[in-house]
PDB file of C-alpha atoms in Angstrom:
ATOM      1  CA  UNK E 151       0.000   0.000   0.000  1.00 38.00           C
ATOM      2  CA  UNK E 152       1.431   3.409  -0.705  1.00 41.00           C
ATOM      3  CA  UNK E 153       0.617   6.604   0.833  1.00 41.00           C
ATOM      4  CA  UNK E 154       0.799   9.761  -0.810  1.00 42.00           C
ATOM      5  CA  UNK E 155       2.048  12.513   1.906  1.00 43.00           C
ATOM      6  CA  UNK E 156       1.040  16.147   1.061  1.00 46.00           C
ATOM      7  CA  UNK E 157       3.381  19.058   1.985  1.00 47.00           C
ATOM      8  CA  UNK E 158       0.991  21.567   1.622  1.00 52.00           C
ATOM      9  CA  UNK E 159       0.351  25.030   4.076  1.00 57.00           C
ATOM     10  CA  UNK E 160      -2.514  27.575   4.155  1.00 56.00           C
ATOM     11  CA  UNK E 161      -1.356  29.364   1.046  1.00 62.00           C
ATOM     12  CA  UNK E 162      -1.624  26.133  -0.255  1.00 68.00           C
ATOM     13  CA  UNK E 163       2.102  26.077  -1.302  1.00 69.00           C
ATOM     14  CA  UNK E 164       4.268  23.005  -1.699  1.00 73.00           C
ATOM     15  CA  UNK E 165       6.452  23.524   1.160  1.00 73.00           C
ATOM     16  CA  UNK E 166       8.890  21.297   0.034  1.00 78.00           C
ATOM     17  CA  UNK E 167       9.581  24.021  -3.238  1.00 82.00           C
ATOM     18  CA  UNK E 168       8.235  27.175  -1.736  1.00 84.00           C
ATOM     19  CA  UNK E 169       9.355  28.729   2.319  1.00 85.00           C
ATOM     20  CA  UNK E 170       7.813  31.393   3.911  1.00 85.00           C
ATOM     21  CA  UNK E 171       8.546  33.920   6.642  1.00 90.00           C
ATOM     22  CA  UNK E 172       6.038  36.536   8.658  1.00 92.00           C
ATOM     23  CA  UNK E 173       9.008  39.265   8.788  1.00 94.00           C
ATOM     24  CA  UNK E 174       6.224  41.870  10.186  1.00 95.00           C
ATOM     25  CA  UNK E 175       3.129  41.737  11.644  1.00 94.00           C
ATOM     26  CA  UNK E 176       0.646  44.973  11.965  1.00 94.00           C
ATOM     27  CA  UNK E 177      -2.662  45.573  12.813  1.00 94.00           C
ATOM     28  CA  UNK E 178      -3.946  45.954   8.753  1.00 94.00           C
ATOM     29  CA  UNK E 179      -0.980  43.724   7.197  1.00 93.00           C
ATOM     30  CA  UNK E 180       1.398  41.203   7.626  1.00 92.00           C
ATOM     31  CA  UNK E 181       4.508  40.659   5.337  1.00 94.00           C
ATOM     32  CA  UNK E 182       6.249  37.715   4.149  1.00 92.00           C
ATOM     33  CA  UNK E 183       9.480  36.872   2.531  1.00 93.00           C
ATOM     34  CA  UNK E 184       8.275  34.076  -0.055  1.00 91.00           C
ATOM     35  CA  UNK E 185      11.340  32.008  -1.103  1.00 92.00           C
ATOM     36  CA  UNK E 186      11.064  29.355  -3.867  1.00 89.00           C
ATOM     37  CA  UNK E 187      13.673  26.994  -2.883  1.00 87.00           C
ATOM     38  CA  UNK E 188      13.871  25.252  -6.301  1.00 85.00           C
ATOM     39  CA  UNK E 189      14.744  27.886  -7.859  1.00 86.00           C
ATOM     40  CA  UNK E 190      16.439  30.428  -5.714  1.00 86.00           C
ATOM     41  CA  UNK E 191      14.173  33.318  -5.763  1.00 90.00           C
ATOM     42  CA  UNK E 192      11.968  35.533  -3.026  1.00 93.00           C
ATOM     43  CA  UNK E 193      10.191  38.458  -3.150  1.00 93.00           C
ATOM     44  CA  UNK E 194       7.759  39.893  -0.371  1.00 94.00           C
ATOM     45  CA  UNK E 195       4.080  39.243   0.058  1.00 91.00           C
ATOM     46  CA  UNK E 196       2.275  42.227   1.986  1.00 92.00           C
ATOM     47  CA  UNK E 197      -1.386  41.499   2.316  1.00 90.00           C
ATOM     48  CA  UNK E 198      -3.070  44.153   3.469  1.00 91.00           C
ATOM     49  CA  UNK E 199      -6.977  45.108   4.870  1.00 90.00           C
ATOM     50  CA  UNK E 200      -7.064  48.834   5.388  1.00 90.00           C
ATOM     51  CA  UNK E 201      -9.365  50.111   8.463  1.00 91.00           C
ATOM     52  CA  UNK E 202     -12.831  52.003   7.161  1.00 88.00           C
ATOM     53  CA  UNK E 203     -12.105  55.486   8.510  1.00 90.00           C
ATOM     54  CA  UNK E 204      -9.218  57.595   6.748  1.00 89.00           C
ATOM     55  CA  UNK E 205      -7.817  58.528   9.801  1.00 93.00           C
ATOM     56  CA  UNK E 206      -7.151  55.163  10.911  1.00 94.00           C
ATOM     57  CA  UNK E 207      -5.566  54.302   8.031  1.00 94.00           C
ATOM     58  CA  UNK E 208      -2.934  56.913   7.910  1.00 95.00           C
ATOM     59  CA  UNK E 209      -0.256  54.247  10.709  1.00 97.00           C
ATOM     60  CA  UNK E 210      -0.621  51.565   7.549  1.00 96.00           C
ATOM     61  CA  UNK E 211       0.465  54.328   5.602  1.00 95.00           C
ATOM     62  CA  UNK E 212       3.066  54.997   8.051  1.00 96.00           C
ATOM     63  CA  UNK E 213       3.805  51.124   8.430  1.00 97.00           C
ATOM     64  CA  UNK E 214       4.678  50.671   4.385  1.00 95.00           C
ATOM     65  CA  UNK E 215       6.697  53.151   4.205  1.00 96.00           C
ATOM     66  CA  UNK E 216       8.611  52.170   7.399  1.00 96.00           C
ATOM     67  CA  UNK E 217       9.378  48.762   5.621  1.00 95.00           C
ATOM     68  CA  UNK E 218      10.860  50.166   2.404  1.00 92.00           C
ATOM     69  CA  UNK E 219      14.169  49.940   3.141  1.00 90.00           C
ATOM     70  CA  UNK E 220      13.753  46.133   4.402  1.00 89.00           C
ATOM     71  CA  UNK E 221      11.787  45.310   0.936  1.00 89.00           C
ATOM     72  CA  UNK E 222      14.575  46.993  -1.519  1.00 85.00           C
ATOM     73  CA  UNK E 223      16.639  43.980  -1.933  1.00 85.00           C
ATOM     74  CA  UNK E 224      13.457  41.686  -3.364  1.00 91.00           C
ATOM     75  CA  UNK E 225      10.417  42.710  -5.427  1.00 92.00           C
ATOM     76  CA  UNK E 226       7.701  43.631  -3.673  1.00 92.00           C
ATOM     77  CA  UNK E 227       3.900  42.096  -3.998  1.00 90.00           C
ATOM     78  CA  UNK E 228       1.151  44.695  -1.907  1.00 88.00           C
ATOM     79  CA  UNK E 229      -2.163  42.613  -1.878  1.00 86.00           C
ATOM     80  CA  UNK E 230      -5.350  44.061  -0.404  1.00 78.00           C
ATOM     81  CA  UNK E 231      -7.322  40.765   0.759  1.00 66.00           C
ATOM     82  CA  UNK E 232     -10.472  42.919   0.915  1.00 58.00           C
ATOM     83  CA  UNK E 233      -9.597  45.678   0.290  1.00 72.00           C
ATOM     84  CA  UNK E 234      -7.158  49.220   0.966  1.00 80.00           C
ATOM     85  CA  UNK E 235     -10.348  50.780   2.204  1.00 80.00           C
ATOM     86  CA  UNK E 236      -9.610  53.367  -0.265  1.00 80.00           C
ATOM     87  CA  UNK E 237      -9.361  54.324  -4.182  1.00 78.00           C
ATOM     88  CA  UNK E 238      -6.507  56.444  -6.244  1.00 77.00           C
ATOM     89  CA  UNK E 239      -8.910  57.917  -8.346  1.00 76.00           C
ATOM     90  CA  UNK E 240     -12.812  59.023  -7.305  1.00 75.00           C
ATOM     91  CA  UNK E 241     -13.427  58.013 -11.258  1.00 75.00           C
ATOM     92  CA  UNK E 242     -12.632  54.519 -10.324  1.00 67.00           C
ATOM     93  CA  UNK E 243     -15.399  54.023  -7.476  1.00 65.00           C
ATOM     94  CA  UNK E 244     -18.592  52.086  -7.569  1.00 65.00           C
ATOM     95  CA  UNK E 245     -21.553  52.765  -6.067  1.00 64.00           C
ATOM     96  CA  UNK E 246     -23.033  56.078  -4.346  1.00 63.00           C
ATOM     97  CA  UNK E 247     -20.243  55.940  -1.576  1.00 66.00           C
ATOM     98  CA  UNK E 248     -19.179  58.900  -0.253  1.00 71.00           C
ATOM     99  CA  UNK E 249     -15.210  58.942  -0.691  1.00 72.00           C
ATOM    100  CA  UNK E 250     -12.756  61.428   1.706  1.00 81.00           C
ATOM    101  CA  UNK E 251     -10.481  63.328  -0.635  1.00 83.00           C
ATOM    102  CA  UNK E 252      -7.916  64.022   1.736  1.00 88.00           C
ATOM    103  CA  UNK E 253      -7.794  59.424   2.596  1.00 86.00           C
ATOM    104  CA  UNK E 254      -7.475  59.437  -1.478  1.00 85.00           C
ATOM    105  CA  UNK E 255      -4.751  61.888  -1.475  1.00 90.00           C
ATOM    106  CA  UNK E 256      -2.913  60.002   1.887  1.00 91.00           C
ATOM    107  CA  UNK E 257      -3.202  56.755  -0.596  1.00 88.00           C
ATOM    108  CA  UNK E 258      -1.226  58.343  -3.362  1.00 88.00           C
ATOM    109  CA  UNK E 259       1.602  60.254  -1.771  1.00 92.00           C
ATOM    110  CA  UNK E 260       2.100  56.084   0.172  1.00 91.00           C
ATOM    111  CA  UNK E 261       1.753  54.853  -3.361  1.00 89.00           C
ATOM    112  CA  UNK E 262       4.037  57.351  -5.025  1.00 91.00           C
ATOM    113  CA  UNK E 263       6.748  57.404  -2.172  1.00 92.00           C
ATOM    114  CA  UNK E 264       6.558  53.334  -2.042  1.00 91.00           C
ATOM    115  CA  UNK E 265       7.296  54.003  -6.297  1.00 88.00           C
ATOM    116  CA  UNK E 266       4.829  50.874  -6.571  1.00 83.00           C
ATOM    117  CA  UNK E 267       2.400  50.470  -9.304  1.00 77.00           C
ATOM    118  CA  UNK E 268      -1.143  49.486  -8.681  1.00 71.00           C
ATOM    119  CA  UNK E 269      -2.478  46.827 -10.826  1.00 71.00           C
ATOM    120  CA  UNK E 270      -6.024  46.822 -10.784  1.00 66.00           C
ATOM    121  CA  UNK E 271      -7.430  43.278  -9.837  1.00 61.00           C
ATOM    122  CA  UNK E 272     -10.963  41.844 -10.790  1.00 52.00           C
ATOM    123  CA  UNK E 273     -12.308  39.243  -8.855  1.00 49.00           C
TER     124      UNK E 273
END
């Protein structure tokens, strides 16, 4: 009788190919170095659920930027599981939702002083 063993973690990963550390934990995100050890690459996995209210966004804001210098050496992957509780541009919203200017504006100087594109996802 043979029995098929499955090395497999809540991503769902192979962890005999693919590693992963948590190398920062906040209260909207948590980053991970991703490593594929077949191949000898990483890069870093933020995923990210902003809070509702602006204001209580603005210490993610502050929590990105602090791990730029820790992130330069890898690419970078910024996922919002949920959401950023926010939008770049109010031509992009949907719905009758009232949007903050001044959250949208927070969201692009992060974006623009992170230098990271945003890739619009579709689920």
């Amino acid at each position: 009788m043979l029995l098929a063993i499955k090395f497999v973690d809540l991503f769902g990963w192979n962890t005999l190919n693919i590693s992963y550390t948590m190398v920062s934990n906040h209260e909207q995100a948590i980053t991970f170095l991703i490593s594929d050890l077949k191949d000898d690459h990483s890069f870093f996995l933020t995923i990210i659920y902003g809070m509702i209210r602006p204001e209580e966004r603005i210490p993610l804001w502050n929590h990105l930027l602090s791990l730029k210098s820790l992130v330069l050496l890898e690419p970078w992957a910024l996922v919002g599981v949920g959401d950023f509780n926010t939008i770049r541009d109010p031509c992009t919203r949907l719905g009758n939702r009232d949007f903050d200017y001044n959250g949208i504006a927070e969201f692009n100087n992060c974006s623009i002083q992170l230098s990271v594109s945003i890739i619009r996802g579709v689920i």
